[in-house]
Amino acid sequence: MIRSALALFGFARAGVAPLEDARLARALSGDGAAYASLVRDHVPVLLRVTQRVTGDADLAEDAVAETLAVAHRQLSRYQPGTSLRAFLLGIAVKRAHTLLRAERRRHHRETAAEHAPTPSVGPEAALRGRELTVRIRAALEALPRKRREAALLRLDGGLEHAEIATAMGLREDAARALVSLAMRDLRTALDAEQTV
Amino acid sequence: MTTGRSDMAHADDEVRLQSAFDATSAAHDEAQVARITRRVAHETAAAPQQRTRWAALGLVTALAGVAIAVLTFAGRPDTRVHRTPVSVPAAGASASLAGSEEDLDTDAEWSTDVLYAEGDDLLDSSLDLLHDDDALAALDDLEDGEG
């Protein structure tokens, strides 16, 4: 009975982990298609985070592509069985900020309002959405770096505290504290503007 | 109690912020996802080929290094001095005198060979000097100076 249960458990795990392990092994050996298939499901959330940071769809796309290239080079550091999404998001947040800083230095970046993503709703709601997007980005930029990263990983990345800790190289209680502080600061900043 | 209220307030903050973030997140663009995936597949497929090229270059360099080392040491003259310890019978050790004499003969032959060889080298060097105008001139200068 117990053996059957263990076998079932083993079988259940075998249904998921070995497939990812196999793709990971192929990706490490240089199979680009295997790597792309490994990370494809995470691309939307990476885009969401990088677009939040950059406020620009093209820049966000570049940030995601660079993130995945960096992640591929660092793939040997990834521990199979841990959150691949956290691994990728940890890199993505940093790459997006780096690209944004570079873009600002070149003075080619247009205003966030002109490039904010357009929700598929009516004109008034879209306007409100754009305004809120700009304010959220301003509030995020006002946060200290680690709090900003924690907020992005939590609210746009959808990561649990343990995953945020992995992504940021912190202990879980430190990640939890950072998220809490970031939430308080964001709330205060947005309440001050009466937007949320 | 205060902590409980604080936690609830934070949870409430997070829920409301999450709604605001969800409402303003980038719309899912499948074409963009597909474009990134293709780009990544292409870029990461090129990486191992590059690694293979570097590995091949490293291997060739290592082999060349080994070949140079072998050629260098193979062509090098053996300058080591082979010394055979000369066994000298201790005073009063007459019981093994016969065997010791044989050893001495062998060692003496070897030592003589070495001496002759070194003498030949010395003679050759001296003859070279006698045919070396500069050396002779230097010798003359020396003699003149002493005189």
PDB file of C-alpha atoms in Angstrom, chain A residues 14-178:
ATOM      1  CA  ALA A  14       8.211  11.607 -13.094  1.00  0.00           C
ATOM      2  CA  GLY A  15       5.443  13.089 -15.193  1.00  0.00           C
ATOM      3  CA  VAL A  16       6.760  16.630 -14.739  1.00  0.00           C
ATOM      4  CA  ALA A  17      10.330  16.896 -13.530  1.00  0.00           C
ATOM      5  CA  PRO A  18      12.090  14.570 -15.995  1.00  0.00           C
ATOM      6  CA  LEU A  19      10.551  16.400 -18.952  1.00  0.00           C
ATOM      7  CA  GLU A  20      11.883  19.712 -17.667  1.00  0.00           C
ATOM      8  CA  ASP A  21      15.190  18.049 -16.737  1.00  0.00           C
ATOM      9  CA  ALA A  22      15.470  16.631 -20.247  1.00  0.00           C
ATOM     10  CA  ARG A  23      14.816  20.027 -21.813  1.00  0.00           C
ATOM     11  CA  LEU A  24      17.266  21.592 -19.416  1.00  0.00           C
ATOM     12  CA  ALA A  25      19.934  19.036 -20.322  1.00  0.00           C
ATOM     13  CA  ARG A  26      19.334  19.615 -24.029  1.00  0.00           C
ATOM     14  CA  ALA A  27      19.400  23.380 -23.498  1.00  0.00           C
ATOM     15  CA  LEU A  28      22.715  23.102 -21.661  1.00  0.00           C
ATOM     16  CA  SER A  29      24.135  21.076 -24.515  1.00  0.00           C
ATOM     17  CA  GLY A  30      23.285  23.910 -26.917  1.00  0.00           C
ATOM     18  CA  ASP A  31      19.853  22.950 -28.215  1.00  0.00           C
ATOM     19  CA  GLY A  32      18.339  26.397 -28.774  1.00  0.00           C
ATOM     20  CA  ALA A  33      14.882  25.020 -29.535  1.00  0.00           C
ATOM     21  CA  ALA A  34      14.853  23.078 -26.251  1.00  0.00           C
ATOM     22  CA  TYR A  35      15.852  26.199 -24.345  1.00  0.00           C
ATOM     23  CA  ALA A  36      13.177  28.251 -26.079  1.00  0.00           C
ATOM     24  CA  SER A  37      10.550  25.646 -25.236  1.00  0.00           C
ATOM     25  CA  LEU A  38      11.786  25.589 -21.621  1.00  0.00           C
ATOM     26  CA  VAL A  39      11.381  29.339 -21.146  1.00  0.00           C
ATOM     27  CA  ARG A  40       8.490  30.094 -23.500  1.00  0.00           C
ATOM     28  CA  ASP A  41       5.778  29.857 -20.830  1.00  0.00           C
ATOM     29  CA  HIS A  42       7.587  32.467 -18.756  1.00  0.00           C
ATOM     30  CA  VAL A  43       7.931  35.068 -21.523  1.00  0.00           C
ATOM     31  CA  PRO A  44       4.561  36.802 -20.855  1.00  0.00           C
ATOM     32  CA  VAL A  45       5.343  37.434 -17.186  1.00  0.00           C
ATOM     33  CA  LEU A  46       8.835  38.585 -18.122  1.00  0.00           C
ATOM     34  CA  LEU A  47       7.289  41.036 -20.580  1.00  0.00           C
ATOM     35  CA  ARG A  48       4.870  42.276 -17.944  1.00  0.00           C
ATOM     36  CA  VAL A  49       7.686  43.039 -15.510  1.00  0.00           C
ATOM     37  CA  THR A  50      10.080  44.539 -18.050  1.00  0.00           C
ATOM     38  CA  GLN A  51       7.354  46.682 -19.553  1.00  0.00           C
ATOM     39  CA  ARG A  52       6.430  47.934 -16.099  1.00  0.00           C
ATOM     40  CA  VAL A  53      10.044  48.949 -15.543  1.00  0.00           C
ATOM     41  CA  THR A  54      10.769  50.411 -18.944  1.00  0.00           C
ATOM     42  CA  GLY A  55       7.337  51.710 -19.954  1.00  0.00           C
ATOM     43  CA  ASP A  56       8.198  50.847 -23.526  1.00  0.00           C
ATOM     44  CA  ALA A  57       7.138  47.757 -25.462  1.00  0.00           C
ATOM     45  CA  ASP A  58      10.240  47.584 -27.661  1.00  0.00           C
ATOM     46  CA  LEU A  59      12.589  48.136 -24.769  1.00  0.00           C
ATOM     47  CA  ALA A  60      10.716  45.515 -22.760  1.00  0.00           C
ATOM     48  CA  GLU A  61      11.098  43.037 -25.605  1.00  0.00           C
ATOM     49  CA  ASP A  62      14.819  43.704 -25.782  1.00  0.00           C
ATOM     50  CA  ALA A  63      15.083  43.310 -22.016  1.00  0.00           C
ATOM     51  CA  VAL A  64      13.344  39.932 -22.155  1.00  0.00           C
ATOM     52  CA  ALA A  65      15.535  38.725 -25.019  1.00  0.00           C
ATOM     53  CA  GLU A  66      18.660  39.823 -23.149  1.00  0.00           C
ATOM     54  CA  THR A  67      17.364  38.254 -19.949  1.00  0.00           C
ATOM     55  CA  LEU A  68      16.932  34.928 -21.685  1.00  0.00           C
ATOM     56  CA  ALA A  69      20.383  35.170 -23.257  1.00  0.00           C
ATOM     57  CA  VAL A  70      21.945  35.944 -19.863  1.00  0.00           C
ATOM     58  CA  ALA A  71      19.917  33.164 -18.232  1.00  0.00           C
ATOM     59  CA  HIS A  72      21.150  30.733 -20.891  1.00  0.00           C
ATOM     60  CA  ARG A  73      24.760  31.591 -20.081  1.00  0.00           C
ATOM     61  CA  GLN A  74      24.034  31.171 -16.369  1.00  0.00           C
ATOM     62  CA  LEU A  75      21.861  28.086 -16.794  1.00  0.00           C
ATOM     63  CA  SER A  76      24.396  25.855 -15.086  1.00  0.00           C
ATOM     64  CA  ARG A  77      23.707  27.866 -11.891  1.00  0.00           C
ATOM     65  CA  TYR A  78      19.995  27.082 -12.021  1.00  0.00           C
ATOM     66  CA  GLN A  79      18.999  24.349  -9.576  1.00  0.00           C
ATOM     67  CA  PRO A  80      16.530  21.955 -11.220  1.00  0.00           C
ATOM     68  CA  GLY A  81      13.427  21.634  -9.101  1.00  0.00           C
ATOM     69  CA  THR A  82      13.515  25.275  -7.963  1.00  0.00           C
ATOM     70  CA  SER A  83      11.449  28.018  -9.554  1.00  0.00           C
ATOM     71  CA  LEU A  84      12.656  28.719 -13.072  1.00  0.00           C
ATOM     72  CA  ARG A  85      10.332  31.714 -13.169  1.00  0.00           C
ATOM     73  CA  ALA A  86      12.032  33.217 -10.107  1.00  0.00           C
ATOM     74  CA  PHE A  87      15.438  32.557 -11.681  1.00  0.00           C
ATOM     75  CA  LEU A  88      14.397  34.368 -14.867  1.00  0.00           C
ATOM     76  CA  LEU A  89      12.566  37.233 -13.159  1.00  0.00           C
ATOM     77  CA  GLY A  90      15.537  37.964 -10.911  1.00  0.00           C
ATOM     78  CA  ILE A  91      17.602  38.578 -14.036  1.00  0.00           C
ATOM     79  CA  ALA A  92      14.798  40.352 -15.905  1.00  0.00           C
ATOM     80  CA  VAL A  93      14.272  43.071 -13.299  1.00  0.00           C
ATOM     81  CA  LYS A  94      17.967  43.955 -13.365  1.00  0.00           C
ATOM     82  CA  ARG A  95      18.236  43.844 -17.164  1.00  0.00           C
ATOM     83  CA  ALA A  96      15.183  46.061 -17.570  1.00  0.00           C
ATOM     84  CA  HIS A  97      16.618  48.679 -15.219  1.00  0.00           C
ATOM     85  CA  THR A  98      19.981  48.537 -16.965  1.00  0.00           C
ATOM     86  CA  LEU A  99      18.384  49.030 -20.382  1.00  0.00           C
ATOM     87  CA  LEU A 100      16.213  51.846 -19.100  1.00  0.00           C
ATOM     88  CA  ARG A 101      19.209  53.661 -17.629  1.00  0.00           C
ATOM     89  CA  ALA A 102      21.112  53.250 -20.886  1.00  0.00           C
ATOM     90  CA  GLU A 103      18.150  54.510 -22.848  1.00  0.00           C
ATOM     91  CA  ARG A 104      17.824  57.552 -20.621  1.00  0.00           C
ATOM     92  CA  ARG A 105      21.494  58.293 -20.998  1.00  0.00           C
ATOM     93  CA  ARG A 106      21.095  58.343 -24.741  1.00  0.00           C
ATOM     94  CA  HIS A 107      18.124  60.686 -24.376  1.00  0.00           C
ATOM     95  CA  HIS A 108      16.181  58.694 -26.916  1.00  0.00           C
ATOM     96  CA  ARG A 109      13.508  57.495 -24.625  1.00  0.00           C
ATOM     97  CA  GLU A 110      10.106  59.054 -25.093  1.00  0.00           C
ATOM     98  CA  THR A 111       7.768  59.817 -22.225  1.00  0.00           C
ATOM     99  CA  ALA A 112       6.134  56.983 -20.413  1.00  0.00           C
ATOM    100  CA  ALA A 113       2.651  58.309 -21.147  1.00  0.00           C
ATOM    101  CA  GLU A 114       3.185  58.022 -24.887  1.00  0.00           C
ATOM    102  CA  HIS A 115       4.405  54.465 -24.604  1.00  0.00           C
ATOM    103  CA  ALA A 116       2.252  53.073 -21.863  1.00  0.00           C
ATOM    104  CA  PRO A 117       0.497  49.845 -22.774  1.00  0.00           C
ATOM    105  CA  THR A 118      -3.016  50.444 -23.971  1.00  0.00           C
ATOM    106  CA  PRO A 119      -5.621  48.311 -22.255  1.00  0.00           C
ATOM    107  CA  SER A 120      -8.322  46.985 -24.537  1.00  0.00           C
ATOM    108  CA  VAL A 121     -11.129  49.017 -22.976  1.00  0.00           C
ATOM    109  CA  GLY A 122     -13.027  52.205 -23.746  1.00  0.00           C
ATOM    110  CA  PRO A 123     -11.296  55.597 -24.224  1.00  0.00           C
ATOM    111  CA  GLU A 124     -12.055  56.978 -20.741  1.00  0.00           C
ATOM    112  CA  ALA A 125     -10.986  53.821 -18.991  1.00  0.00           C
ATOM    113  CA  ALA A 126      -7.905  53.682 -21.195  1.00  0.00           C
ATOM    114  CA  LEU A 127      -7.023  57.228 -20.203  1.00  0.00           C
ATOM    115  CA  ARG A 128      -7.457  56.399 -16.539  1.00  0.00           C
ATOM    116  CA  GLY A 129      -5.394  53.260 -17.067  1.00  0.00           C
ATOM    117  CA  ARG A 130      -2.574  55.210 -18.688  1.00  0.00           C
ATOM    118  CA  GLU A 131      -2.574  57.754 -15.888  1.00  0.00           C
ATOM    119  CA  LEU A 132      -2.489  55.033 -13.287  1.00  0.00           C
ATOM    120  CA  THR A 133       0.296  53.272 -15.149  1.00  0.00           C
ATOM    121  CA  VAL A 134       2.394  56.414 -15.118  1.00  0.00           C
ATOM    122  CA  ARG A 135       1.742  56.987 -11.419  1.00  0.00           C
ATOM    123  CA  ILE A 136       2.547  53.426 -10.497  1.00  0.00           C
ATOM    124  CA  ARG A 137       5.808  53.687 -12.396  1.00  0.00           C
ATOM    125  CA  ALA A 138       6.629  56.961 -10.671  1.00  0.00           C
ATOM    126  CA  ALA A 139       5.860  55.442  -7.269  1.00  0.00           C
ATOM    127  CA  LEU A 140       8.010  52.423  -8.084  1.00  0.00           C
ATOM    128  CA  GLU A 141      10.916  54.582  -9.192  1.00  0.00           C
ATOM    129  CA  ALA A 142      10.753  56.501  -5.916  1.00  0.00           C
ATOM    130  CA  LEU A 143      11.308  53.287  -3.944  1.00  0.00           C
ATOM    131  CA  PRO A 144      14.760  52.138  -2.844  1.00  0.00           C
ATOM    132  CA  ARG A 145      16.146  49.604  -5.336  1.00  0.00           C
ATOM    133  CA  LYS A 146      15.553  46.430  -3.334  1.00  0.00           C
ATOM    134  CA  ARG A 147      12.035  47.406  -2.348  1.00  0.00           C
ATOM    135  CA  ARG A 148      11.278  48.231  -5.967  1.00  0.00           C
ATOM    136  CA  GLU A 149      12.574  44.852  -7.118  1.00  0.00           C
ATOM    137  CA  ALA A 150      10.593  43.056  -4.417  1.00  0.00           C
ATOM    138  CA  ALA A 151       7.413  44.905  -5.403  1.00  0.00           C
ATOM    139  CA  LEU A 152       7.879  44.093  -9.088  1.00  0.00           C
ATOM    140  CA  LEU A 153       8.585  40.432  -8.408  1.00  0.00           C
ATOM    141  CA  ARG A 154       5.545  40.215  -6.144  1.00  0.00           C
ATOM    142  CA  LEU A 155       2.921  42.256  -7.992  1.00  0.00           C
ATOM    143  CA  ASP A 156       3.934  41.807 -11.626  1.00  0.00           C
ATOM    144  CA  GLY A 157       5.969  38.607 -11.334  1.00  0.00           C
ATOM    145  CA  GLY A 158       3.441  36.919  -9.056  1.00  0.00           C
ATOM    146  CA  LEU A 159       6.185  35.260  -7.015  1.00  0.00           C
ATOM    147  CA  GLU A 160       5.823  33.842  -3.532  1.00  0.00           C
ATOM    148  CA  HIS A 161       8.071  35.178  -0.790  1.00  0.00           C
ATOM    149  CA  ALA A 162      10.362  32.142  -1.004  1.00  0.00           C
ATOM    150  CA  GLU A 163      10.733  32.658  -4.760  1.00  0.00           C
ATOM    151  CA  ILE A 164      11.453  36.356  -4.290  1.00  0.00           C
ATOM    152  CA  ALA A 165      14.132  35.359  -1.789  1.00  0.00           C
ATOM    153  CA  THR A 166      15.653  33.021  -4.397  1.00  0.00           C
ATOM    154  CA  ALA A 167      15.486  35.629  -7.139  1.00  0.00           C
ATOM    155  CA  MET A 168      17.092  38.322  -4.998  1.00  0.00           C
ATOM    156  CA  GLY A 169      19.546  36.111  -3.144  1.00  0.00           C
ATOM    157  CA  LEU A 170      17.974  36.849   0.241  1.00  0.00           C
ATOM    158  CA  ARG A 171      16.559  34.901   3.165  1.00  0.00           C
ATOM    159  CA  GLU A 172      12.829  34.410   3.029  1.00  0.00           C
ATOM    160  CA  ASP A 173      12.127  36.574   6.077  1.00  0.00           C
ATOM    161  CA  ALA A 174      14.165  39.387   4.536  1.00  0.00           C
ATOM    162  CA  ALA A 175      12.191  39.076   1.302  1.00  0.00           C
ATOM    163  CA  ARG A 176       8.941  39.136   3.267  1.00  0.00           C
ATOM    164  CA  ALA A 177      10.023  42.287   5.099  1.00  0.00           C
ATOM    165  CA  LEU A 178      11.051  43.979   1.845  1.00  0.00           C
TER     166      LEU A 178
END
